[in-house]
Coordinates of C-alpha atoms in Angstrom, one line a residue:
X1 CA -2.4 -17.5 -13.0
X2 CA -4.2 -15.3 -10.5
X3 CA -7.1 -16.6 -8.4
X4 CA -9.6 -14.5 -10.3
X5 CA -8.4 -15.9 -13.6
X6 CA -8.6 -19.4 -12.2
X7 CA -12.2 -18.8 -11.1
X8 CA -13.1 -17.5 -14.5
X9 CA -11.5 -20.6 -16.1
X10 CA -13.6 -22.8 -13.8
X11 CA -16.8 -21.0 -15.0
X12 CA -15.8 -21.5 -18.6
X13 CA -15.1 -25.2 -18.0
X14 CA -18.5 -25.7 -16.3
X15 CA -20.2 -24.0 -19.3
X16 CA -18.7 -26.6 -21.6
X17 CA -20.4 -29.4 -19.6
X18 CA -24.1 -29.7 -19.9
X19 CA -24.3 -32.6 -17.4
X20 CA -22.9 -32.9 -13.9
X21 CA -19.1 -33.3 -13.9
X22 CA -17.2 -34.7 -11.0
X23 CA -14.9 -32.6 -8.8
X24 CA -11.9 -34.7 -9.7
X25 CA -12.5 -34.2 -13.4
X26 CA -12.8 -30.5 -12.9
X27 CA -9.6 -30.4 -10.7
X28 CA -7.8 -32.4 -13.4
X29 CA -8.8 -29.9 -16.1
X30 CA -7.9 -27.0 -13.9
X31 CA -4.6 -28.5 -12.8
X32 CA -5.4 -27.9 -9.1
X33 CA -5.9 -30.1 -6.1
X34 CA -9.4 -31.4 -5.3
X35 CA -9.4 -29.3 -2.1
X36 CA -8.6 -26.1 -4.1
X37 CA -11.4 -27.0 -6.5
X38 CA -13.9 -27.4 -3.7
X39 CA -12.8 -24.0 -2.3
X40 CA -13.2 -22.4 -5.7
X41 CA -16.7 -23.9 -6.1
X42 CA -17.7 -22.6 -2.7
X43 CA -16.3 -19.1 -3.6
X44 CA -18.3 -19.0 -6.8
X45 CA -21.5 -20.2 -5.1
X46 CA -21.0 -17.5 -2.4
X47 CA -20.8 -14.9 -5.1
X48 CA -24.1 -16.0 -6.6
X49 CA -23.1 -18.4 -9.3
X50 CA -25.9 -21.1 -9.7
X51 CA -23.6 -24.1 -9.4
X52 CA -25.6 -27.1 -8.4
X53 CA -24.2 -30.4 -7.0
X54 CA -21.9 -31.6 -4.3
X55 CA -18.8 -33.6 -3.7
X56 CA -19.2 -37.2 -4.9
X57 CA -22.2 -36.3 -7.2
X58 CA -20.6 -33.7 -9.5
X59 CA -21.4 -30.1 -10.4
X60 CA -23.3 -28.3 -13.1
X61 CA -23.7 -24.6 -13.9
X62 CA -27.2 -23.5 -14.8
X63 CA -27.3 -22.2 -18.4
X64 CA -27.3 -18.4 -19.2
X65 CA -25.3 -17.4 -16.1
X66 CA -22.8 -14.6 -16.4
X67 CA -20.6 -13.4 -13.5
X68 CA -19.5 -9.9 -14.6
X69 CA -16.7 -9.3 -12.1
X70 CA -14.9 -12.5 -13.1
X71 CA -15.2 -11.7 -16.8
X72 CA -12.4 -9.1 -16.4
X73 CA -8.7 -9.8 -16.5
X74 CA -6.3 -7.8 -14.3
X75 CA -5.5 -5.4 -17.2
X76 CA -9.2 -4.9 -18.0
X77 CA -9.8 -4.0 -14.3
X78 CA -7.0 -1.5 -14.6
X79 CA -8.5 0.0 -17.7
X80 CA -11.9 0.3 -16.0
X81 CA -10.3 2.0 -13.0
X82 CA -8.2 4.4 -15.1
X83 CA -11.2 5.3 -17.3
X84 CA -13.5 5.8 -14.3
X85 CA -11.0 8.0 -12.5
X86 CA -10.5 10.1 -15.7
X87 CA -14.3 10.7 -16.0
X88 CA -14.6 11.5 -12.3
X89 CA -12.3 14.5 -12.9
X90 CA -14.3 15.9 -15.7
X91 CA -16.4 19.1 -15.3
X92 CA -19.6 17.2 -16.1
X93 CA -20.6 16.7 -12.5
X94 CA -23.3 14.2 -13.0
X95 CA -21.2 12.0 -15.2
X96 CA -18.3 12.3 -12.8
X97 CA -20.5 11.2 -9.9
X98 CA -21.8 8.3 -12.1
X99 CA -18.2 7.1 -12.8
X100 CA -17.4 7.1 -9.0
X101 CA -20.6 5.2 -8.2
X102 CA -20.0 2.7 -11.0
X103 CA -16.5 2.0 -9.7
X104 CA -17.8 1.5 -6.2
X105 CA -20.4 -1.0 -7.4
X106 CA -17.7 -2.9 -9.3
X107 CA -15.4 -2.9 -6.2
X108 CA -18.3 -4.2 -4.0
X109 CA -18.6 -7.4 -6.0
X110 CA -15.0 -8.1 -6.9
X111 CA -13.1 -11.0 -5.3
X112 CA -11.0 -9.9 -2.4
X113 CA -7.7 -10.1 -4.4
X114 CA -9.0 -8.0 -7.2
X115 CA -10.5 -5.5 -4.8
X116 CA -7.1 -5.1 -3.2
X117 CA -5.5 -4.6 -6.6
X118 CA -8.2 -2.0 -7.5
X119 CA -7.5 0.0 -4.3
X120 CA -3.7 -0.2 -4.7
X121 CA -3.5 0.5 -8.4
X122 CA -0.6 2.8 -9.4
X123 CA -2.4 4.1 -12.5
X124 CA -3.2 7.7 -11.6
X125 CA -5.0 10.5 -13.4
X126 CA -3.6 14.0 -13.3
X127 CA -5.5 17.2 -12.5
X128 CA -8.2 18.4 -14.8
X129 CA -7.7 21.3 -17.1
X130 CA -9.6 23.7 -14.9
X131 CA -11.9 24.7 -17.8
X132 CA -15.5 25.2 -16.5
X133 CA -18.4 25.3 -18.9
X134 CA -21.3 27.6 -18.3
X135 CA -23.7 24.9 -19.5
X136 CA -24.9 21.7 -18.0
X137 CA -23.3 18.9 -20.1
X138 CA -25.9 16.5 -18.6
X139 CA -28.6 18.4 -20.6
X140 CA -26.5 17.9 -23.8
X141 CA -26.2 14.2 -23.1
X142 CA -29.9 13.8 -22.4
X143 CA -30.8 15.6 -25.7
X144 CA -28.5 13.2 -27.5
X145 CA -30.1 10.2 -25.9
X146 CA -33.6 11.5 -26.6
X147 CA -32.8 12.8 -30.1
X148 CA -34.1 16.3 -29.2
X149 CA -33.1 19.7 -30.6
X150 CA -31.0 22.1 -28.5
X151 CA -31.0 25.9 -28.6
X152 CA -28.1 28.1 -27.3
X153 CA -26.0 31.2 -27.9
X154 CA -22.6 30.5 -29.4
X155 CA -19.5 32.7 -29.5
X156 CA -16.9 31.9 -32.1
X157 CA -13.1 32.3 -31.8
X158 CA -13.5 36.0 -32.6
X159 CA -16.2 36.6 -30.0
X160 CA -19.0 37.0 -32.5
X161 CA -22.3 35.6 -31.0
X162 CA -25.1 33.8 -32.8
X163 CA -28.2 31.9 -31.8
X164 CA -28.2 28.3 -32.9
X165 CA -30.7 25.4 -33.0
X166 CA -29.0 22.1 -33.5
X167 CA -29.5 18.4 -33.6
X168 CA -26.9 17.0 -31.2
X169 CA -25.6 13.4 -31.7
X170 CA -22.2 13.2 -30.1
X171 CA -20.1 14.8 -27.3
X172 CA -16.3 14.6 -27.4
X173 CA -14.3 14.8 -24.2
X174 CA -10.8 16.2 -24.5
X175 CA -8.2 17.2 -21.9
X176 CA -8.9 20.9 -22.1
X177 CA -12.3 21.2 -23.8
X178 CA -15.6 19.4 -24.5
X179 CA -17.0 19.5 -28.0
X180 CA -20.6 18.8 -29.1
X181 CA -21.0 17.5 -32.6
X182 CA -24.4 18.4 -34.2
X183 CA -26.3 19.2 -37.3
X184 CA -26.7 23.0 -37.3
X185 CA -30.0 24.3 -38.8
X186 CA -28.4 27.7 -39.5
X187 CA -25.4 26.3 -41.4
X188 CA -27.3 23.3 -42.8
X189 CA -24.3 21.1 -42.1
X190 CA -22.4 19.3 -39.4
X191 CA -20.6 21.6 -37.0
X192 CA -18.4 21.3 -33.9
X193 CA -19.3 23.5 -30.9
X194 CA -17.0 24.0 -28.0
X195 CA -18.9 23.7 -24.7
X196 CA -17.0 26.6 -23.1
X197 CA -18.3 28.9 -25.8
X198 CA -21.9 28.0 -25.4
X199 CA -24.4 29.8 -23.1
X200 CA -28.1 30.0 -22.6
X201 CA -28.6 26.4 -23.3
X202 CA -32.3 25.5 -23.9
X203 CA -33.5 21.9 -24.1
X204 CA -36.6 21.5 -26.4
X205 CA -39.2 18.8 -26.8
X206 CA -38.7 18.8 -30.5
X207 CA -37.5 15.5 -31.9
X208 CA -35.1 16.0 -34.8
X209 CA -36.1 14.2 -38.0
X210 CA -33.1 11.8 -38.3
X211 CA -31.8 9.1 -36.1
X212 CA -28.6 10.0 -34.3
X213 CA -26.8 6.8 -35.4
X214 CA -27.5 7.7 -39.0
X215 CA -26.1 11.2 -38.5
X216 CA -23.1 9.8 -36.6
X217 CA -22.3 7.5 -39.5
X218 CA -22.6 10.2 -42.1
X219 CA -20.5 12.6 -40.0
X220 CA -17.8 10.0 -39.7
X221 CA -17.8 9.5 -43.4
X222 CA -17.0 13.2 -43.9
X223 CA -13.9 12.8 -41.7
X224 CA -12.4 10.7 -44.5
X225 CA -12.7 13.7 -46.9
X226 CA -10.1 16.3 -45.8
X227 CA -11.3 19.1 -48.0
X228 CA -14.9 18.8 -47.0
X229 CA -13.9 18.3 -43.4
X230 CA -11.9 21.5 -43.4
X231 CA -14.7 23.6 -44.8
X232 CA -17.9 22.1 -43.6
X233 CA -17.0 20.1 -40.5
X234 CA -15.0 22.9 -38.7
X235 CA -15.5 24.3 -35.3
X236 CA -18.3 26.8 -35.6

């Protein structure tokens, strides 16, 4: 068991006890020496865990406490690092910067052993596809969050251009392309729009009349119908 896992177990044991529990009882449950137990208690207190008490009197954890860095296993940390590194290589500059900042915040509060594992991880992300969109994907993400309509010029696979006004509710990130999923007012149906074929993006203050979660649910239901998906849910 790694030290981080042991500290997490200690937090969990303290949660089970509503009244002060002696250090020797805790050490017995943990299967460690009393000296190790005292060091672990001091480590958790140093990281902000509201553990009250002292040797000879017992310890108690204030209710409602969560210690996020210690809620992750080694593999969960690796997954977070891998995901953050992948996002950091995406052409959405604001999202890439946010991923890097988030990883730095996590690293700043991790125990020393996990921070070393994070810095030395061998899980690497390859180069991006090199595809650069002419639009700001941050504007698309904001419109999805705010449930606002978007206007833009779209060119299909044949190069034909058309003006669109859509209700965006999802954005898919793939290795070589980003795809916006939206309700298209011109087609009166769900459509997929490749970000690299969009230009002249215009954010509006017009709130679309349906909730994005409801549209997402309905769109997902269409994916279970191959015929409808092929005709109505195609890339536009």
